[in-house]
PDB file of C-alpha atoms in Angstrom:
ATOM      1  CA  MET A   1       0.000   0.000   0.000  1.00 33.00           C
ATOM      2  CA  LEU A   2       1.374   3.400  -0.947  1.00 33.00           C
ATOM      3  CA  ASN A   3       1.379   5.937   1.871  1.00 38.00           C
ATOM      4  CA  CYS A   4       1.124   9.362   0.234  1.00 36.00           C
ATOM      5  CA  ASP A   5       1.293  11.514   3.352  1.00 41.00           C
ATOM      6  CA  MET A   6       5.116  11.614   3.027  1.00 38.00           C
ATOM      7  CA  GLY A   7       5.489  11.330   6.790  1.00 42.00           C
ATOM      8  CA  ALA A   8       3.391  14.394   7.551  1.00 41.00           C
ATOM      9  CA  LYS A   9       2.228  14.521  11.147  1.00 46.00           C
ATOM     10  CA  LYS A  10      -1.463  14.957  11.739  1.00 53.00           C
ATOM     11  CA  ARG A  11      -2.313  17.736  14.142  1.00 56.00           C
ATOM     12  CA  VAL A  12      -4.699  16.847  16.953  1.00 61.00           C
ATOM     13  CA  THR A  13      -7.226  19.656  17.386  1.00 75.00           C
ATOM     14  CA  GLY A  14      -8.189  21.026  20.798  1.00 87.00           C
ATOM     15  CA  ALA A  15     -11.556  19.249  20.774  1.00 88.00           C
ATOM     16  CA  ALA A  16      -9.991  15.954  19.690  1.00 90.00           C
ATOM     17  CA  ARG A  17      -7.321  16.292  22.380  1.00 94.00           C
ATOM     18  CA  GLU A  18     -10.008  16.870  25.002  1.00 95.00           C
ATOM     19  CA  LEU A  19     -11.875  13.741  23.857  1.00 96.00           C
ATOM     20  CA  ASP A  20      -8.647  11.717  23.974  1.00 98.00           C
ATOM     21  CA  GLU A  21      -7.964  12.986  27.494  1.00 98.00           C
ATOM     22  CA  GLN A  22     -11.496  12.230  28.716  1.00 97.00           C
ATOM     23  CA  ARG A  23     -11.377   8.698  27.324  1.00 98.00           C
ATOM     24  CA  MET A  24      -7.945   8.165  28.880  1.00 98.00           C
ATOM     25  CA  ARG A  25      -9.201   9.441  32.273  1.00 98.00           C
ATOM     26  CA  ASP A  26     -12.101   6.985  32.075  1.00 98.00           C
ATOM     27  CA  LEU A  27      -9.696   4.185  31.161  1.00 98.00           C
ATOM     28  CA  VAL A  28      -7.406   5.035  34.095  1.00 98.00           C
ATOM     29  CA  ARG A  29     -10.402   4.829  36.472  1.00 98.00           C
ATOM     30  CA  PHE A  30     -11.461   1.513  34.913  1.00 98.00           C
ATOM     31  CA  THR A  31      -7.930   0.105  35.209  1.00 98.00           C
ATOM     32  CA  GLU A  32      -7.625   1.285  38.829  1.00 98.00           C
ATOM     33  CA  ARG A  33     -10.524  -1.012  39.703  1.00 98.00           C
ATOM     34  CA  SER A  34      -8.101  -3.921  39.261  1.00 97.00           C
ATOM     35  CA  PHE A  35      -6.305  -2.638  42.394  1.00 97.00           C
ATOM     36  CA  GLN A  36      -9.253  -3.992  44.405  1.00 97.00           C
ATOM     37  CA  THR A  37      -8.579  -7.522  43.116  1.00 96.00           C
ATOM     38  CA  ALA A  38      -5.983 -10.174  43.943  1.00 94.00           C
ATOM     39  CA  ARG A  39      -4.192  -9.405  40.654  1.00 95.00           C
ATOM     40  CA  PRO A  40      -3.817  -5.626  40.205  1.00 97.00           C
ATOM     41  CA  VAL A  41      -2.483  -4.385  36.859  1.00 97.00           C
ATOM     42  CA  PRO A  42      -1.556  -0.966  35.439  1.00 98.00           C
ATOM     43  CA  PHE A  43      -2.409  -1.943  31.860  1.00 98.00           C
ATOM     44  CA  GLY A  44      -5.871  -1.156  30.485  1.00 98.00           C
ATOM     45  CA  ALA A  45      -7.240  -0.858  26.941  1.00 98.00           C
ATOM     46  CA  LEU A  46     -10.364   0.643  25.413  1.00 98.00           C
ATOM     47  CA  ILE A  47     -11.678   0.439  21.841  1.00 98.00           C
ATOM     48  CA  VAL A  48     -14.126   3.073  20.620  1.00 98.00           C
ATOM     49  CA  HIS A  49     -15.695   3.880  17.275  1.00 98.00           C
ATOM     50  CA  THR A  50     -13.463   6.597  15.825  1.00 96.00           C
ATOM     51  CA  GLN A  51     -16.304   8.832  14.584  1.00 95.00           C
ATOM     52  CA  THR A  52     -18.966   8.384  17.265  1.00 95.00           C
ATOM     53  CA  GLY A  53     -16.800   7.579  20.290  1.00 95.00           C
ATOM     54  CA  LYS A  54     -19.137   4.723  21.204  1.00 97.00           C
ATOM     55  CA  MET A  55     -17.323   2.173  23.362  1.00 98.00           C
ATOM     56  CA  LEU A  56     -16.939  -1.260  21.807  1.00 98.00           C
ATOM     57  CA  GLU A  57     -14.732  -3.043  24.370  1.00 98.00           C
ATOM     58  CA  ARG A  58     -12.409  -2.472  27.321  1.00 98.00           C
ATOM     59  CA  CYS A  59     -10.097  -4.833  29.174  1.00 98.00           C
ATOM     60  CA  THR A  60      -7.200  -5.032  31.568  1.00 98.00           C
ATOM     61  CA  ASN A  61      -4.106  -7.172  31.331  1.00 97.00           C
ATOM     62  CA  ALA A  62      -4.806 -10.804  32.346  1.00 97.00           C
ATOM     63  CA  VAL A  63      -1.435 -12.512  31.826  1.00 95.00           C
ATOM     64  CA  SER A  64      -1.315 -13.821  35.405  1.00 92.00           C
ATOM     65  CA  LYS A  65      -5.028 -14.560  35.666  1.00 94.00           C
ATOM     66  CA  GLU A  66      -5.157 -16.530  32.402  1.00 96.00           C
ATOM     67  CA  ASN A  67      -1.600 -17.948  32.553  1.00 95.00           C
ATOM     68  CA  ASP A  68      -1.137 -16.603  29.042  1.00 97.00           C
ATOM     69  CA  PRO A  69       1.768 -14.284  28.177  1.00 96.00           C
ATOM     70  CA  SER A  70      -0.242 -12.866  25.256  1.00 97.00           C
ATOM     71  CA  SER A  71      -3.169 -11.749  27.435  1.00 98.00           C
ATOM     72  CA  HIS A  72      -2.157  -8.105  27.308  1.00 98.00           C
ATOM     73  CA  ALA A  73      -5.005  -5.623  27.664  1.00 98.00           C
ATOM     74  CA  GLU A  74      -4.709  -4.480  24.040  1.00 98.00           C
ATOM     75  CA  LEU A  75      -4.810  -8.004  22.598  1.00 98.00           C
ATOM     76  CA  ARG A  76      -7.735  -8.988  24.803  1.00 98.00           C
ATOM     77  CA  ALA A  77      -9.669  -5.875  23.743  1.00 98.00           C
ATOM     78  CA  VAL A  78      -9.002  -6.547  20.043  1.00 98.00           C
ATOM     79  CA  ARG A  79     -10.003 -10.213  20.361  1.00 98.00           C
ATOM     80  CA  ARG A  80     -13.240  -9.381  22.159  1.00 98.00           C
ATOM     81  CA  ALA A  81     -14.071  -6.493  19.812  1.00 98.00           C
ATOM     82  CA  CYS A  82     -13.538  -8.649  16.720  1.00 98.00           C
ATOM     83  CA  ARG A  83     -15.743 -11.394  18.177  1.00 98.00           C
ATOM     84  CA  LYS A  84     -18.412  -8.828  18.993  1.00 98.00           C
ATOM     85  CA  LEU A  85     -18.344  -7.434  15.442  1.00 98.00           C
ATOM     86  CA  LYS A  86     -17.881 -10.892  13.865  1.00 98.00           C
ATOM     87  CA  SER A  87     -15.033  -9.384  11.835  1.00 98.00           C
ATOM     88  CA  TYR A  88     -11.257  -9.481  11.883  1.00 97.00           C
ATOM     89  CA  SER A  89     -11.125  -5.806  10.912  1.00 98.00           C
ATOM     90  CA  LEU A  90     -11.469  -2.939  13.365  1.00 98.00           C
ATOM     91  CA  SER A  91     -11.158  -0.307  10.666  1.00 98.00           C
ATOM     92  CA  GLY A  92     -13.136   2.702  11.883  1.00 98.00           C
ATOM     93  CA  TYR A  93     -12.062   2.178  15.517  1.00 98.00           C
ATOM     94  CA  THR A  94      -9.497   3.687  17.892  1.00 98.00           C
ATOM     95  CA  LEU A  95      -7.561   1.896  20.637  1.00 98.00           C
ATOM     96  CA  TYR A  96      -6.766   3.733  23.877  1.00 98.00           C
ATOM     97  CA  THR A  97      -4.239   2.167  26.212  1.00 98.00           C
ATOM     98  CA  THR A  98      -2.794   3.241  29.553  1.00 98.00           C
ATOM     99  CA  CYS A  99       0.699   2.325  28.364  1.00 98.00           C
ATOM    100  CA  GLU A 100       2.390   2.466  24.988  1.00 98.00           C
ATOM    101  CA  PRO A 101       1.734  -0.863  23.267  1.00 98.00           C
ATOM    102  CA  CYS A 102       4.559  -3.356  23.189  1.00 98.00           C
ATOM    103  CA  PRO A 103       5.623  -4.594  19.718  1.00 98.00           C
ATOM    104  CA  MET A 104       3.266  -7.602  19.969  1.00 98.00           C
ATOM    105  CA  CYS A 105       0.271  -5.409  20.811  1.00 98.00           C
ATOM    106  CA  MET A 106       1.118  -2.757  18.224  1.00 98.00           C
ATOM    107  CA  ALA A 107       1.520  -5.381  15.506  1.00 98.00           C
ATOM    108  CA  ASN A 108      -1.859  -6.791  16.492  1.00 98.00           C
ATOM    109  CA  ALA A 109      -3.384  -3.296  16.271  1.00 98.00           C
ATOM    110  CA  LEU A 110      -1.990  -3.008  12.749  1.00 98.00           C
ATOM    111  CA  TRP A 111      -3.305  -6.430  11.671  1.00 98.00           C
ATOM    112  CA  ALA A 112      -6.707  -5.439  13.083  1.00 98.00           C
ATOM    113  CA  ARG A 113      -6.558  -2.286  10.911  1.00 98.00           C
ATOM    114  CA  LEU A 114      -7.286   0.093  13.797  1.00 98.00           C
ATOM    115  CA  ASP A 115      -7.395   3.747  12.675  1.00 98.00           C
ATOM    116  CA  ARG A 116      -5.548   5.104  15.699  1.00 98.00           C
ATOM    117  CA  VAL A 117      -3.725   4.051  18.832  1.00 98.00           C
ATOM    118  CA  VAL A 118      -3.656   6.544  21.716  1.00 98.00           C
ATOM    119  CA  PHE A 119      -1.397   5.735  24.678  1.00 98.00           C
ATOM    120  CA  GLY A 120      -0.657   7.195  28.121  1.00 98.00           C
ATOM    121  CA  ALA A 121       2.549   6.083  29.852  1.00 98.00           C
ATOM    122  CA  THR A 122       5.548   5.188  27.699  1.00 98.00           C
ATOM    123  CA  ILE A 123       7.453   1.920  27.356  1.00 98.00           C
ATOM    124  CA  ALA A 124      10.324   3.634  29.213  1.00 98.00           C
ATOM    125  CA  ASP A 125       7.929   4.459  32.090  1.00 98.00           C
ATOM    126  CA  ALA A 126       6.773   0.834  32.308  1.00 97.00           C
ATOM    127  CA  SER A 127      10.355  -0.414  32.129  1.00 96.00           C
ATOM    128  CA  ARG A 128      11.071   1.214  35.497  1.00 95.00           C
ATOM    129  CA  HIS A 129       8.755  -1.366  37.062  1.00 95.00           C
ATOM    130  CA  CYS A 130       8.514  -4.431  34.836  1.00 93.00           C
ATOM    131  CA  LEU A 131      10.221  -6.068  31.879  1.00 92.00           C
ATOM    132  CA  GLN A 132       9.637  -4.467  28.486  1.00 95.00           C
ATOM    133  CA  ILE A 133      10.679  -4.807  24.863  1.00 96.00           C
ATOM    134  CA  HIS A 134      12.151  -1.432  23.962  1.00 97.00           C
ATOM    135  CA  ILE A 135      10.669  -0.905  20.505  1.00 98.00           C
ATOM    136  CA  SER A 136       8.278   2.029  20.273  1.00 98.00           C
ATOM    137  CA  ALA A 137       4.786   1.788  18.819  1.00 98.00           C
ATOM    138  CA  ARG A 138       5.765   4.367  16.191  1.00 98.00           C
ATOM    139  CA  SER A 139       8.759   2.254  15.207  1.00 98.00           C
ATOM    140  CA  VAL A 140       6.539  -0.782  14.656  1.00 98.00           C
ATOM    141  CA  VAL A 141       4.236   1.317  12.441  1.00 98.00           C
ATOM    142  CA  SER A 142       7.202   2.729  10.516  1.00 98.00           C
ATOM    143  CA  HIS A 143       8.233  -0.826   9.583  1.00 98.00           C
ATOM    144  CA  SER A 144       4.766  -1.728   8.323  1.00 98.00           C
ATOM    145  CA  ASP A 145       2.767  -1.337   5.130  1.00 97.00           C
ATOM    146  CA  ILE A 146      -0.354  -0.859   7.264  1.00 97.00           C
ATOM    147  CA  PRO A 147      -1.259   2.722   8.202  1.00 97.00           C
ATOM    148  CA  CYS A 148      -2.170   3.618  11.778  1.00 98.00           C
ATOM    149  CA  GLU A 149      -1.941   6.943  13.564  1.00 98.00           C
ATOM    150  CA  VAL A 150      -0.147   6.772  16.922  1.00 98.00           C
ATOM    151  CA  THR A 151      -0.893   9.532  19.436  1.00 98.00           C
ATOM    152  CA  GLY A 152       0.798   9.861  22.777  1.00 98.00           C
ATOM    153  CA  PRO A 153       1.691  10.188  25.420  1.00 98.00           C
ATOM    154  CA  VAL A 154      -1.721  11.490  26.529  1.00 98.00           C
ATOM    155  CA  LEU A 155      -2.179  12.083  30.286  1.00 98.00           C
ATOM    156  CA  ARG A 156       1.185  10.440  30.838  1.00 98.00           C
ATOM    157  CA  GLN A 157       1.396  11.390  34.533  1.00 98.00           C
ATOM    158  CA  GLU A 158      -2.065  10.014  35.331  1.00 98.00           C
ATOM    159  CA  CYS A 159      -1.296   6.778  33.503  1.00 98.00           C
ATOM    160  CA  TYR A 160       2.140   6.491  35.083  1.00 98.00           C
ATOM    161  CA  GLY A 161       0.382   6.916  38.430  1.00 98.00           C
ATOM    162  CA  LEU A 162      -1.065   3.438  37.873  1.00 98.00           C
ATOM    163  CA  PHE A 163       2.508   2.092  38.018  1.00 98.00           C
ATOM    164  CA  THR A 164       3.520   4.077  41.108  1.00 97.00           C
ATOM    165  CA  HIS A 165       0.397   3.398  43.187  1.00 97.00           C
ATOM    166  CA  PRO A 166       1.352   1.623  46.458  1.00 96.00           C
ATOM    167  CA  ILE A 167      -0.818  -1.405  45.633  1.00 96.00           C
ATOM    168  CA  MET A 168       0.883  -1.759  42.268  1.00 96.00           C
ATOM    169  CA  GLN A 169       4.319  -1.289  43.830  1.00 95.00           C
ATOM    170  CA  ARG A 170       3.655  -4.255  46.155  1.00 94.00           C
ATOM    171  CA  ALA A 171       2.532  -6.323  43.154  1.00 93.00           C
ATOM    172  CA  PHE A 172       5.666  -5.385  41.187  1.00 92.00           C
ATOM    173  CA  ASN A 173       7.817  -6.486  44.129  1.00 90.00           C
ATOM    174  CA  GLN A 174       6.095  -9.883  44.077  1.00 86.00           C
ATOM    175  CA  TRP A 175       6.514 -10.136  40.294  1.00 79.00           C
ATOM    176  CA  SER A 176      10.216  -9.284  40.464  1.00 70.00           C
ATOM    177  CA  ASN A 177      10.807 -12.153  42.881  1.00 61.00           C
ATOM    178  CA  ARG A 178       9.363 -14.594  40.305  1.00 54.00           C
ATOM    179  CA  ARG A 179      10.822 -13.343  37.037  1.00 51.00           C
ATOM    180  CA  PRO A 180      14.241 -14.147  35.639  1.00 54.00           C
ATOM    181  CA  ARG A 181      16.390 -11.183  34.701  1.00 56.00           C
ATOM    182  CA  ARG A 182      18.158 -11.198  31.372  1.00 58.00           C
ATOM    183  CA  LYS A 183      21.897 -11.536  31.832  1.00 57.00           C
ATOM    184  CA  ARG A 184      23.795  -8.737  30.165  1.00 53.00           C
ATOM    185  CA  ASN A 185      27.263  -9.139  28.717  1.00 57.00           C
ATOM    186  CA  ALA A 186      29.937  -7.088  30.449  1.00 47.00           C
TER     187      ALA A 186
END
């Protein structure tokens, strides 16, 4: 597919920015509800119709709950949304996520043909607390033939607050005691 925008950045208008921020605030509140469970997570995702803003699906990360390393919030939201629409295409929809999508989640967003991905905290923010793959969402898009607008960070501090919340900090400490660290060459 030929991309004729020649790398031009789209400008988010004031009204669009306000809508992005309101949706992200709602997603942060939704994700915070996981702090009342046995498996709190800072990762939440929301899919809305790009034009109307009508919510299609929202999820939190369920890797631990489902014993599935691919159960990231973004993937779960895409899977559920596609089932709901009985379609593998989410063209016409936007994904909001409390943290910049990892390469797996961003690739999935591209395959689903999402119009936009809007994220809060960055991969670097998440990396302060848990393991990450350090490839940006924009980098994944730049290596693809599939167009998708990436916007973010939006409400970065509020989204990063999910990572620094005391309940989440206790959970991260438990996770770090179970996960192997990659050995680095000297």
